[in-house]
Amino acid sequence: MVGIRCPSRAIMEEQRMRDENESHFLEPKTLSAIVMVAVVFFGWQYYLGKKYPDYYKPKPLVQPFSGDQKAANPVESSAQKSEDARKAGANGHSGLQGSTVEAKGKSLSPSAPNVGGEAATGMIPEQHFHFENQLFSFDLSSLGNSIRNLTLKDYVDRDKSLIRFGTDDSGPLFSILLNGDEPAPFDLRQTSENSFEGLAKSRGGDIRSQMRIDPQTGKMEGEISVEPTDSFKDLTVVLAEKMMKPGSSSLFMPAVDKQEFIVKEDGKMERQPATGKDQISQGFHRASVVAIGSQYFVSAFVDHSDLIPSAHVETRDGKMLASVVYRPVTRGQPMKMKFVTYTGGKSLERLEAIDPELSEIVNLGFFGAIGKILLQVLRWAHSVVGNWGWAIIILTLLVRALVLPFNVASYRSMKKMQAIQPMLQSLRERYKDDPAALNRESMILMREQKVNPLGGCLPMLLQMPVFFALYQVLGQSIELYQAPFIGWIHDLSLKDPLYILPVLMGAVMFLQQKSTPTTMDPAQAKVLQWMPVIFSFFMLSLPSGLTLYIFVSTLFSVVQQRLFMRDRTKTLAVLDVKAQRVN
């Protein structure tokens, strides 16, 4: 081991400049690296989608449905036929809340339109019921056991209108079809305030249905049993919803309230965005969860039967249609299906209470486990302050305090590395012609000085999962839907209407750059000067709740950096005094 002299004053001055430019998490350099990685990743995905369009098109139906061509697409005409049959039936009276009144009207005879698959065996009038509780209201028809006009009471739309599912534009939200495309003609009755039973007799067999509604969560539990005849082919449960008008989107301008199909096949959750630009028609062999969802709301079906169904999703005529198909293993074999349905807000807490399978519908990304913890903390903060905006600020400060030890560890590791830089420079000069010896002696020196060369990087890497988890939580949480903050921010799930937060974010980053001396190449410095503008542009269309988090986190980073810089200045002053004494 060679002897190393104490560093001179000139070296200390050089070290001071190097020290002032050490980067920290959420500094412009680090943030620019994150943005560049995101741009490259999403840009590459976009390029592949354009270069190989056939590969990224939805897969064709993997298992043809039994029966004729209509059965291959069981939702093709079911909504229209159900509507026609409903009009052919009687216009019955609606029951009061918690009660029903059976409709009295025209009978459906063999000479009437073909309703109830293979035609009903008897004269069955269509019945109408109206159900209402503190969560929602809906109309129930005996024709296909269909649910229409489900209206939520907890939320309103962006334009403050009521949120409805299963309107005339989309057809029934929920319906039961026989042999592919015919609504089953049930004889319904209300057995209690929150339950219904029905019996449908057709040439395909006898079908019994039960539906129980949980008034606390909105969960609907269904049970269907079939005593089939030889002509029975399948039973299909259909979900339908109207497509939203496609909004323009890009990497920096994501669309709001995107719609998608969600299917869980063989334990893997598949998501198929429905943009309205391309027609979708995709089949699944073994589906346990089928849903039609937007960013904050969902209509979902969860199977709990011994008989595993197949599924098919498609878009047609401005509608999103999802079918769950049950077939007997052998002809004439009795079938029994159990399932859970839910329509409402994508509250993770409520979805987990209804069915654990539904919790995966909320897309918290790769770091979902961390995201769930952060969401719990966010709810706790809201219970304390009563405002979701202040809750985000509290959550941000708690997260930054949590990762502060990692930042301190990174700072200490970098300070140790800085202290041995003069020694490393001497080794470089001594072994400039022998790289192997230089590496060996450098490792020996760092081992003796207890310096980890990766000590400054690992803490930053450990913080990345928290950053991305928070990004997903604040972008997906229905808790922020139409939640006001202060002043001009009336909805934390929408972008800042006056763009004040993005501008403040850019100003903070600009001041941070000006207060940090730099010795980098002038060309690189000019590029870095544009980072505040790029980040402000990136945040223009982000939800204001997410923008608030990024702004507060960056402000915290600036204060943290100034404190670290003050401590470093004192340390370098001590080393400078020692160097002067030696010289």
Coordinates of C-alpha atoms in Angstrom, one line a residue:
M1 CA 0.0 0.0 0.0
V2 CA 1.5 3.3 -1.0
G3 CA 1.6 6.3 1.3
I4 CA -0.9 9.1 0.6
R5 CA -0.3 12.7 1.4
C6 CA -3.0 15.0 3.0
P7 CA -5.0 16.7 0.2
S8 CA -3.8 20.2 -0.8
R9 CA -5.9 23.3 -0.7
A10 CA -6.3 23.3 -4.5
I11 CA -7.6 19.7 -4.4
M12 CA -10.0 20.8 -1.6
E13 CA -11.4 23.6 -3.7
E14 CA -11.9 21.2 -6.6
Q15 CA -13.6 18.8 -4.2
R16 CA -15.8 21.6 -2.9
M17 CA -17.1 22.3 -6.4
R18 CA -17.7 18.6 -7.0
D19 CA -19.5 18.3 -3.7
E20 CA -21.9 21.1 -4.5
N21 CA -23.0 19.3 -7.6
E22 CA -23.9 15.9 -6.0
S23 CA -27.4 14.9 -7.0
H24 CA -30.3 13.9 -4.9
F25 CA -33.5 12.1 -5.5
L26 CA -36.0 14.4 -7.2
E27 CA -33.3 16.9 -8.2
P28 CA -33.6 18.0 -11.9
K29 CA -31.0 15.5 -13.0
T30 CA -32.8 12.6 -11.3
L31 CA -36.2 13.7 -12.4
S32 CA -34.9 14.1 -16.0
A33 CA -33.6 10.6 -15.9
I34 CA -37.0 9.3 -14.8
V35 CA -38.8 11.3 -17.6
M36 CA -36.3 10.0 -20.2
V37 CA -36.8 6.4 -19.1
A38 CA -40.6 6.9 -19.3
V39 CA -40.4 8.5 -22.7
V40 CA -38.2 5.8 -24.1
F41 CA -40.4 3.0 -22.6
F42 CA -43.7 4.3 -23.8
G43 CA -42.2 5.6 -27.1
W44 CA -40.9 2.1 -27.8
Q45 CA -44.3 0.5 -27.0
Y46 CA -45.9 3.1 -29.4
Y47 CA -43.3 2.3 -32.1
L48 CA -43.9 -1.5 -31.8
G49 CA -47.6 -1.0 -32.0
K50 CA -47.2 1.0 -35.3
K51 CA -44.6 -1.4 -36.8
Y52 CA -46.3 -4.6 -35.9
P53 CA -50.1 -3.7 -35.8
D54 CA -51.2 -7.3 -36.4
Y55 CA -49.4 -8.6 -33.3
Y56 CA -51.1 -6.0 -31.0
K57 CA -54.6 -6.5 -32.4
P58 CA -57.0 -8.3 -30.0
K59 CA -56.8 -12.1 -30.2
P60 CA -59.6 -13.9 -32.0
L61 CA -62.1 -15.9 -30.2
V62 CA -60.2 -18.9 -28.7
Q63 CA -63.2 -21.2 -28.2
P64 CA -66.2 -21.0 -30.6
F65 CA -69.5 -21.0 -28.9
S66 CA -71.8 -23.9 -29.5
G67 CA -74.8 -23.6 -31.8
D68 CA -75.3 -21.4 -34.8
Q69 CA -73.5 -18.1 -35.7
K70 CA -75.8 -16.2 -33.3
A71 CA -74.6 -18.3 -30.5
A72 CA -71.0 -17.6 -31.4
N73 CA -71.6 -14.0 -30.6
P74 CA -74.3 -14.3 -27.8
V75 CA -74.5 -10.5 -27.2
E76 CA -74.9 -9.6 -30.9
S77 CA -78.6 -9.1 -30.9
S78 CA -79.7 -9.8 -27.3
A79 CA -80.0 -6.2 -26.3
Q80 CA -82.3 -5.3 -29.3
K81 CA -84.3 -8.5 -28.9
S82 CA -84.7 -7.9 -25.2
E83 CA -85.9 -4.3 -26.0
D84 CA -88.3 -5.5 -28.7
A85 CA -89.7 -8.2 -26.3
R86 CA -90.0 -5.7 -23.5
K87 CA -92.1 -3.5 -25.7
A88 CA -94.2 -6.4 -26.8
G89 CA -94.9 -7.2 -23.2
A90 CA -97.1 -5.2 -20.8
N91 CA -96.2 -1.8 -19.5
G92 CA -96.5 -2.8 -15.8
H93 CA -96.5 -0.7 -12.7
S94 CA -93.4 -0.1 -10.6
G95 CA -93.5 -1.2 -7.0
L96 CA -92.7 1.1 -4.1
Q97 CA -89.4 1.0 -2.3
G98 CA -88.9 -2.4 -0.8
S99 CA -92.0 -3.9 -2.4
T100 CA -93.2 -4.9 -5.9
V101 CA -96.4 -4.9 -7.9
E102 CA -96.6 -7.5 -10.7
A103 CA -97.4 -6.1 -14.1
K104 CA -100.7 -6.8 -15.7
G105 CA -100.8 -6.6 -19.5
K106 CA -100.5 -8.6 -22.7
S107 CA -99.4 -12.1 -22.6
L108 CA -96.5 -13.6 -24.5
S109 CA -98.0 -16.4 -26.6
P110 CA -96.4 -18.6 -29.3
S111 CA -97.7 -16.1 -31.9
A112 CA -95.9 -13.3 -30.2
P113 CA -92.2 -12.5 -30.9
N114 CA -89.8 -15.3 -30.0
V115 CA -89.0 -14.5 -26.4
G116 CA -87.4 -16.7 -23.8
G117 CA -85.3 -18.8 -26.1
E118 CA -87.0 -21.6 -28.1
A119 CA -90.2 -19.7 -27.1
A120 CA -91.9 -19.8 -23.8
T121 CA -94.0 -22.9 -23.0
G122 CA -96.8 -20.8 -21.6
M123 CA -98.4 -17.4 -21.5
I124 CA -96.1 -15.3 -19.4
P125 CA -96.7 -11.5 -18.9
E126 CA -93.6 -9.4 -18.5
Q127 CA -93.2 -8.1 -14.9
H128 CA -91.5 -4.8 -13.8
F129 CA -90.1 -4.1 -10.4
H130 CA -88.4 -1.0 -9.0
F131 CA -85.8 -1.4 -6.3
E132 CA -84.2 1.3 -4.2
N133 CA -81.9 1.6 -1.2
Q134 CA -79.4 4.2 0.1
L135 CA -76.8 3.2 -2.5
F136 CA -78.7 2.9 -5.8
S137 CA -82.0 2.3 -7.5
F138 CA -82.8 0.2 -10.5
D139 CA -85.6 -1.3 -12.6
L140 CA -85.9 -5.1 -12.8
S141 CA -87.7 -6.9 -15.6
S142 CA -88.8 -10.5 -15.6
L143 CA -87.7 -10.7 -19.3
G144 CA -84.1 -12.0 -18.9
N145 CA -84.1 -11.0 -15.3
S146 CA -82.6 -7.8 -16.7
I147 CA -81.5 -4.8 -14.7
R148 CA -82.0 -1.3 -16.2
N149 CA -81.5 2.3 -15.2
L150 CA -79.3 1.6 -12.3
T151 CA -78.7 5.0 -10.7
L152 CA -75.9 5.6 -8.2
K153 CA -76.6 7.9 -5.2
D154 CA -73.1 8.3 -3.9
Y155 CA -71.7 10.0 -7.0
V156 CA -72.6 12.4 -9.8
D157 CA -71.1 12.8 -13.2
R158 CA -68.6 15.5 -14.3
D159 CA -71.5 17.7 -15.4
K160 CA -73.3 17.0 -12.0
S161 CA -75.9 14.8 -13.6
L162 CA -76.8 11.4 -12.1
I163 CA -74.6 8.4 -13.0
R164 CA -76.8 5.7 -14.7
F165 CA -76.0 2.3 -16.0
G166 CA -78.1 0.1 -18.4
T167 CA -80.0 3.0 -20.1
D168 CA -81.9 2.7 -23.3
D169 CA -78.7 3.6 -25.2
S170 CA -76.9 0.5 -24.0
G171 CA -79.6 -2.0 -23.3
P172 CA -79.9 -3.9 -20.0
L173 CA -76.9 -3.6 -17.7
F174 CA -77.4 -7.3 -16.7
S175 CA -79.5 -10.0 -18.4
I176 CA -79.8 -13.8 -18.6
L177 CA -80.0 -15.4 -22.1
L178 CA -80.9 -18.9 -23.3
N179 CA -79.1 -20.7 -26.1
G180 CA -77.0 -17.7 -27.0
D181 CA -79.3 -14.7 -27.7
E182 CA -82.8 -15.0 -26.3
P183 CA -83.8 -13.4 -22.9
A184 CA -85.2 -16.0 -20.5
P185 CA -88.9 -15.4 -19.6
F186 CA -88.9 -15.5 -15.8
D187 CA -91.9 -15.4 -13.5
L188 CA -90.4 -13.2 -10.8
R189 CA -91.4 -12.5 -7.2
Q190 CA -89.9 -10.5 -4.4
T191 CA -89.3 -12.8 -1.4
S192 CA -88.0 -10.1 1.0
E193 CA -87.0 -6.4 1.0
N194 CA -83.6 -7.3 -0.6
S195 CA -84.1 -10.5 -2.5
F196 CA -85.9 -11.9 -5.6
E197 CA -86.7 -15.3 -7.0
G198 CA -87.7 -16.4 -10.5
L199 CA -88.7 -19.4 -12.5
A200 CA -88.4 -19.6 -16.3
K201 CA -89.9 -22.5 -18.2
S202 CA -88.9 -23.1 -21.8
R203 CA -88.4 -25.9 -24.3
G204 CA -84.7 -25.8 -23.2
G205 CA -85.6 -26.6 -19.6
D206 CA -86.5 -25.1 -16.2
I207 CA -84.4 -22.3 -14.9
R208 CA -84.6 -21.0 -11.3
S209 CA -82.9 -17.8 -10.2
Q210 CA -82.2 -16.1 -6.9
M211 CA -80.8 -12.6 -6.3
R212 CA -79.9 -11.1 -2.9
I213 CA -78.7 -7.5 -2.5
D214 CA -76.5 -6.3 0.3
P215 CA -77.8 -2.9 1.3
Q216 CA -74.5 -1.9 2.9
T217 CA -72.1 -2.6 0.0
G218 CA -74.3 -2.9 -3.0
K219 CA -73.2 -6.5 -3.6
M220 CA -75.6 -8.7 -5.6
E221 CA -75.3 -12.4 -5.0
G222 CA -76.9 -14.6 -7.7
E223 CA -77.7 -18.3 -8.0
I224 CA -79.1 -20.0 -11.1
S225 CA -80.0 -23.7 -11.4
V226 CA -80.9 -25.3 -14.7
E227 CA -82.8 -28.6 -15.3
P228 CA -82.1 -28.8 -19.0
T229 CA -83.7 -30.7 -21.8
D230 CA -81.8 -32.2 -24.8
S231 CA -82.4 -28.9 -26.7
F232 CA -80.6 -26.9 -24.1
K233 CA -77.2 -25.5 -25.3
D234 CA -76.0 -22.8 -22.9
L235 CA -76.9 -20.0 -20.5
T236 CA -75.3 -16.6 -20.9
V237 CA -75.0 -13.7 -18.5
V238 CA -74.5 -10.4 -20.3
L239 CA -73.1 -7.1 -19.1
A240 CA -73.6 -4.1 -21.3
E241 CA -72.6 -0.4 -21.1
K242 CA -72.6 2.6 -23.5
M243 CA -69.2 3.7 -24.8
M244 CA -67.9 7.1 -23.9
K245 CA -66.9 9.5 -26.6
P246 CA -63.2 8.8 -27.3
G247 CA -61.0 11.5 -25.9
S248 CA -57.7 12.5 -27.4
S249 CA -54.6 11.2 -25.5
S250 CA -50.9 11.0 -25.8
L251 CA -47.9 10.3 -23.5
F252 CA -48.1 13.8 -22.0
M253 CA -51.8 14.3 -22.4
P254 CA -53.6 11.1 -21.1
A255 CA -57.3 10.8 -21.6
V256 CA -59.6 11.1 -18.6
D257 CA -62.1 8.4 -17.7
K258 CA -60.8 5.7 -20.0
Q259 CA -62.9 2.6 -20.5
E260 CA -61.7 -1.0 -20.6
F261 CA -62.7 -4.6 -20.5
I262 CA -61.3 -6.6 -17.5
V263 CA -61.2 -10.4 -17.6
K264 CA -59.4 -12.7 -15.2
E265 CA -58.5 -15.9 -17.1
D266 CA -56.6 -18.7 -15.3
G267 CA -55.6 -16.4 -12.5
K268 CA -54.2 -13.7 -14.7
M269 CA -56.0 -10.3 -15.0
E270 CA -56.3 -9.1 -18.6
R271 CA -57.2 -5.5 -19.6
Q272 CA -58.4 -4.5 -23.0
P273 CA -58.8 -0.7 -23.5
A274 CA -61.9 0.4 -25.4
T275 CA -61.0 3.6 -27.2
G276 CA -63.7 3.4 -29.8
K277 CA -61.1 3.6 -32.6
D278 CA -60.9 -0.1 -33.2
Q279 CA -63.6 -2.8 -32.9
I280 CA -62.9 -5.4 -30.2
S281 CA -63.9 -9.0 -30.3
Q282 CA -62.0 -11.4 -28.0
G283 CA -62.7 -14.7 -26.3
F284 CA -61.5 -16.4 -23.2
H285 CA -61.5 -20.1 -22.2
R286 CA -61.8 -19.9 -18.4
A287 CA -63.0 -16.7 -16.9
S288 CA -63.5 -16.1 -13.2
V289 CA -63.9 -12.3 -13.4
V290 CA -65.5 -10.2 -16.2
A291 CA -66.0 -6.5 -15.9
I292 CA -66.6 -3.3 -17.9
G293 CA -64.9 -0.4 -16.2
S294 CA -63.8 3.2 -16.5
Q295 CA -61.2 5.0 -14.5
Y296 CA -63.4 5.3 -11.4
F297 CA -66.5 3.0 -11.9
V298 CA -67.1 -0.6 -12.8
S299 CA -69.8 -3.2 -13.6
A300 CA -68.3 -6.5 -12.6
F301 CA -69.2 -10.2 -12.5
V302 CA -67.4 -12.8 -10.3
D303 CA -68.0 -16.5 -10.8
H304 CA -68.1 -18.8 -7.8
S305 CA -69.4 -21.9 -9.6
D306 CA -68.0 -25.4 -9.9
L307 CA -68.6 -25.1 -13.6
I308 CA -66.0 -22.7 -15.1
P309 CA -67.5 -20.4 -17.8
S310 CA -66.0 -19.0 -20.9
A311 CA -66.3 -15.3 -21.8
H312 CA -66.4 -13.0 -24.8
V313 CA -66.0 -9.2 -24.9
E314 CA -66.7 -6.9 -27.8
T315 CA -67.6 -3.4 -28.9
R316 CA -70.4 -2.8 -31.4
D317 CA -72.6 0.2 -32.3
G318 CA -71.3 2.4 -29.5
K319 CA -71.7 -0.3 -26.9
M320 CA -69.4 -2.4 -24.7
L321 CA -70.7 -6.0 -24.4
A322 CA -69.3 -8.7 -22.1
S323 CA -70.8 -12.2 -21.9
V324 CA -70.2 -15.1 -19.5
V325 CA -71.2 -18.4 -21.0
Y326 CA -72.1 -21.6 -19.1
R327 CA -72.4 -25.0 -20.8
P328 CA -73.2 -28.4 -19.4
V329 CA -70.4 -30.9 -19.4
T330 CA -72.7 -33.5 -20.9
R331 CA -76.0 -33.0 -22.7
G332 CA -79.0 -32.9 -20.3
Q333 CA -76.8 -32.6 -17.1
P334 CA -78.2 -30.2 -14.4
M335 CA -76.3 -27.0 -13.9
K336 CA -75.9 -24.7 -10.9
M337 CA -74.2 -21.4 -11.1
K338 CA -73.2 -19.0 -8.3
F339 CA -71.8 -15.5 -8.8
V340 CA -71.5 -12.0 -7.4
T341 CA -72.1 -8.8 -9.3
Y342 CA -71.4 -5.2 -8.4
T343 CA -71.9 -1.9 -10.1
G344 CA -70.5 1.3 -8.6
G345 CA -67.4 3.2 -7.7
K346 CA -64.0 1.5 -7.7
S347 CA -63.4 2.0 -4.0
L348 CA -60.7 -0.6 -3.0
E349 CA -62.1 -0.8 0.5
R350 CA -65.6 -1.6 -0.7
L351 CA -64.4 -4.0 -3.5
E352 CA -62.4 -6.0 -1.0
A353 CA -65.4 -6.2 1.4
I354 CA -67.6 -7.5 -1.5
D355 CA -65.2 -10.1 -2.9
P356 CA -61.4 -10.4 -2.8
E357 CA -61.4 -11.1 -6.5
L358 CA -62.7 -7.6 -7.2
S359 CA -59.8 -5.8 -5.5
E360 CA -57.6 -6.6 -8.5
I361 CA -59.9 -4.5 -10.7
V362 CA -58.3 -1.3 -9.3
N363 CA -55.1 -1.1 -11.2
L364 CA -52.4 -0.1 -8.7
G365 CA -49.6 -1.2 -11.0
F366 CA -46.6 -3.4 -10.4
F367 CA -46.1 -2.1 -6.8
G368 CA -49.7 -2.6 -5.8
A369 CA -48.9 -4.0 -2.4
I370 CA -47.1 -0.8 -1.5
G371 CA -49.9 1.2 -3.1
K372 CA -52.5 -0.4 -0.8
I373 CA -50.5 0.6 2.3
L374 CA -50.2 4.1 1.0
L375 CA -53.9 4.3 0.3
Q376 CA -54.7 3.2 3.9
V377 CA -52.4 6.0 5.1
L378 CA -54.2 8.5 2.8
R379 CA -57.5 7.5 4.2
W380 CA -56.2 7.9 7.8
A381 CA -54.9 11.4 7.0
H382 CA -58.3 12.3 5.5
S383 CA -60.0 11.1 8.7
V384 CA -57.8 13.6 10.6
V385 CA -58.0 16.7 8.5
G386 CA -61.2 16.1 6.5
N387 CA -59.9 17.3 3.2
W388 CA -58.3 15.0 0.5
G389 CA -55.9 17.7 -0.6
W390 CA -54.4 18.3 2.8
A391 CA -54.4 14.5 3.2
I392 CA -52.2 14.2 0.1
I393 CA -49.8 16.8 1.6
I394 CA -49.6 14.9 4.9
L395 CA -49.1 11.6 3.0
T396 CA -46.3 13.2 1.0
L397 CA -44.5 14.5 4.0
L398 CA -44.8 11.2 5.8
V399 CA -43.4 9.3 2.8
R400 CA -40.5 11.8 2.5
A401 CA -39.9 11.4 6.2
L402 CA -39.9 7.6 5.8
V403 CA -37.3 7.7 3.0
L404 CA -35.3 10.4 4.7
P405 CA -33.0 7.8 6.4
F406 CA -32.2 6.4 2.9
N407 CA -31.3 10.0 1.7
V408 CA -29.1 10.5 4.8
A409 CA -27.4 7.2 4.2
S410 CA -26.9 8.2 0.6
Y411 CA -25.4 11.5 1.7
R412 CA -23.1 9.9 4.2
S413 CA -21.9 7.4 1.6
M414 CA -21.2 10.1 -0.9
K415 CA -19.3 12.1 1.8
K416 CA -17.1 9.2 2.5
M417 CA -16.5 8.7 -1.1
Q418 CA -15.6 12.4 -1.4
A419 CA -13.1 12.1 1.5
I420 CA -11.1 9.5 -0.3
Q421 CA -11.2 11.1 -3.7
P422 CA -7.7 12.6 -3.3
M423 CA -6.4 9.2 -2.4
L424 CA -8.1 7.6 -5.4
Q425 CA -6.7 10.3 -7.6
S426 CA -3.2 9.5 -6.4
L427 CA -3.8 5.8 -7.2
R428 CA -5.0 6.8 -10.7
E429 CA -1.8 8.7 -11.3
R430 CA 0.4 5.9 -9.9
Y431 CA -1.3 3.0 -11.8
K432 CA -2.5 4.9 -15.0
D433 CA -0.8 2.2 -17.1
D434 CA -2.1 -0.8 -15.1
P435 CA -5.9 -0.8 -14.9
A436 CA -6.0 -4.2 -13.1
A437 CA -3.7 -2.9 -10.4
L438 CA -5.7 0.3 -10.2
N439 CA -8.9 -1.6 -9.6
R440 CA -7.3 -3.9 -7.0
E441 CA -5.8 -1.0 -5.0
S442 CA -9.0 1.1 -5.3
M443 CA -11.0 -1.8 -3.8
I444 CA -8.5 -2.3 -1.0
L445 CA -8.7 1.4 -0.2
M446 CA -12.5 1.5 -0.1
R447 CA -12.6 -1.6 2.0
E448 CA -10.1 -0.1 4.5
Q449 CA -12.1 3.1 4.6
K450 CA -15.4 1.3 4.8
V451 CA -16.8 2.9 1.7
N452 CA -19.5 1.2 -0.5
P453 CA -19.2 2.4 -4.1
L454 CA -22.9 1.7 -4.5
G455 CA -24.0 3.3 -1.2
G456 CA -25.1 6.5 -2.9
C457 CA -27.2 4.7 -5.6
L458 CA -29.0 2.0 -3.7
P459 CA -31.0 4.3 -1.4
M460 CA -32.3 6.1 -4.5
L461 CA -33.3 2.9 -6.1
L462 CA -35.1 1.8 -3.0
Q463 CA -37.3 4.9 -3.2
M464 CA -38.4 4.3 -6.7
P465 CA -41.1 1.7 -5.8
V466 CA -42.7 4.2 -3.4
F467 CA -42.7 6.9 -6.0
F468 CA -44.4 4.8 -8.7
A469 CA -46.8 3.3 -6.2
L470 CA -47.9 6.8 -5.1
Y471 CA -48.2 7.8 -8.7
Q472 CA -50.7 4.9 -9.3
V473 CA -52.6 5.4 -6.1
L474 CA -53.3 9.1 -6.7
G475 CA -54.2 8.5 -10.3
Q476 CA -56.7 5.7 -9.6
S477 CA -58.3 6.4 -6.2
I478 CA -62.0 7.2 -6.5
E479 CA -61.6 9.0 -3.1
L480 CA -60.2 11.9 -5.1
Y481 CA -63.1 11.9 -7.6
Q482 CA -64.8 15.3 -7.4
A483 CA -63.0 16.0 -4.1
P484 CA -62.2 19.7 -3.6
F485 CA -59.0 21.1 -2.2
I486 CA -58.7 24.9 -1.8
G487 CA -59.6 27.9 -4.0
W488 CA -59.5 27.1 -7.6
I489 CA -59.1 23.3 -7.3
H490 CA -62.6 21.8 -7.1
D491 CA -61.8 18.3 -8.3
L492 CA -58.5 16.5 -7.4
S493 CA -59.2 13.9 -10.0
L494 CA -59.0 16.5 -12.8
K495 CA -56.2 18.6 -14.0
D496 CA -55.5 22.0 -12.4
P497 CA -58.0 24.3 -14.3
L498 CA -55.7 27.4 -13.9
Y499 CA -52.4 25.4 -14.3
I500 CA -51.1 27.1 -11.1
L501 CA -49.5 24.0 -9.6
P502 CA -47.6 23.1 -12.8
V503 CA -46.3 26.7 -13.0
L504 CA -45.2 26.6 -9.3
M505 CA -43.5 23.3 -9.9
G506 CA -41.5 24.7 -12.8
A507 CA -40.6 27.8 -10.8
V508 CA -39.3 25.7 -7.9
M509 CA -37.2 23.6 -10.2
F510 CA -35.8 26.7 -11.9
L511 CA -34.8 28.3 -8.6
Q512 CA -33.2 25.0 -7.6
Q513 CA -31.1 25.0 -10.7
K514 CA -30.1 28.7 -10.2
S515 CA -29.1 28.1 -6.6
T516 CA -26.9 25.0 -7.5
P517 CA -23.5 25.8 -9.0
T518 CA -22.6 23.6 -11.9
T519 CA -19.4 22.8 -13.7
M520 CA -21.0 20.6 -16.4
D521 CA -20.5 21.0 -20.1
P522 CA -22.3 24.2 -21.4
A523 CA -24.3 22.2 -23.9
Q524 CA -25.5 19.9 -21.2
A525 CA -26.3 22.9 -18.9
K526 CA -28.5 24.4 -21.7
V527 CA -30.4 21.1 -22.0
L528 CA -30.9 20.9 -18.3
Q529 CA -32.3 24.5 -18.2
W530 CA -35.3 23.2 -20.2
M531 CA -36.2 20.6 -17.6
P532 CA -38.5 22.9 -15.6
V533 CA -40.4 23.7 -18.8
I534 CA -40.7 20.0 -19.8
F535 CA -41.9 19.0 -16.3
S536 CA -44.4 21.8 -16.2
F537 CA -45.8 20.7 -19.6
F538 CA -45.9 17.1 -18.4
M539 CA -48.0 18.1 -15.4
L540 CA -50.5 20.2 -17.3
S541 CA -52.9 17.3 -17.8
L542 CA -52.2 15.2 -14.8
P543 CA -54.8 15.0 -12.0
S544 CA -54.4 17.9 -9.7
G545 CA -54.1 15.5 -6.7
L546 CA -51.1 13.9 -8.4
T547 CA -49.6 17.3 -9.3
L548 CA -50.0 18.4 -5.7
Y549 CA -48.0 15.4 -4.5
I550 CA -45.2 16.0 -7.0
F551 CA -45.0 19.7 -6.2
V552 CA -44.9 19.1 -2.4
S553 CA -42.3 16.3 -2.8
T554 CA -40.1 18.5 -4.9
L555 CA -40.3 21.4 -2.5
F556 CA -39.3 19.0 0.3
S557 CA -36.4 17.9 -1.8
V558 CA -35.2 21.5 -2.3
V559 CA -35.3 22.2 1.5
Q560 CA -33.5 18.9 2.2
Q561 CA -30.8 19.7 -0.3
R562 CA -30.1 23.1 1.2
L563 CA -29.8 21.5 4.6
F564 CA -27.4 18.9 3.3
M565 CA -25.4 21.5 1.4
R566 CA -25.0 23.5 4.7
D567 CA -23.6 20.5 6.5
R568 CA -21.3 19.7 3.6
T569 CA -19.9 23.3 3.6
K570 CA -19.0 22.9 7.3
T571 CA -17.3 19.6 6.6
L572 CA -15.3 20.9 3.7
A573 CA -14.2 23.9 5.8
V574 CA -12.8 21.6 8.5
L575 CA -10.9 19.6 5.8
D576 CA -9.6 22.9 4.3
V577 CA -8.2 24.0 7.6
K578 CA -6.4 20.7 8.0
A579 CA -5.0 21.0 4.5
Q580 CA -3.7 24.5 5.3
R581 CA -2.0 23.3 8.4
V582 CA -0.2 20.5 6.6
N583 CA 0.9 22.8 3.8

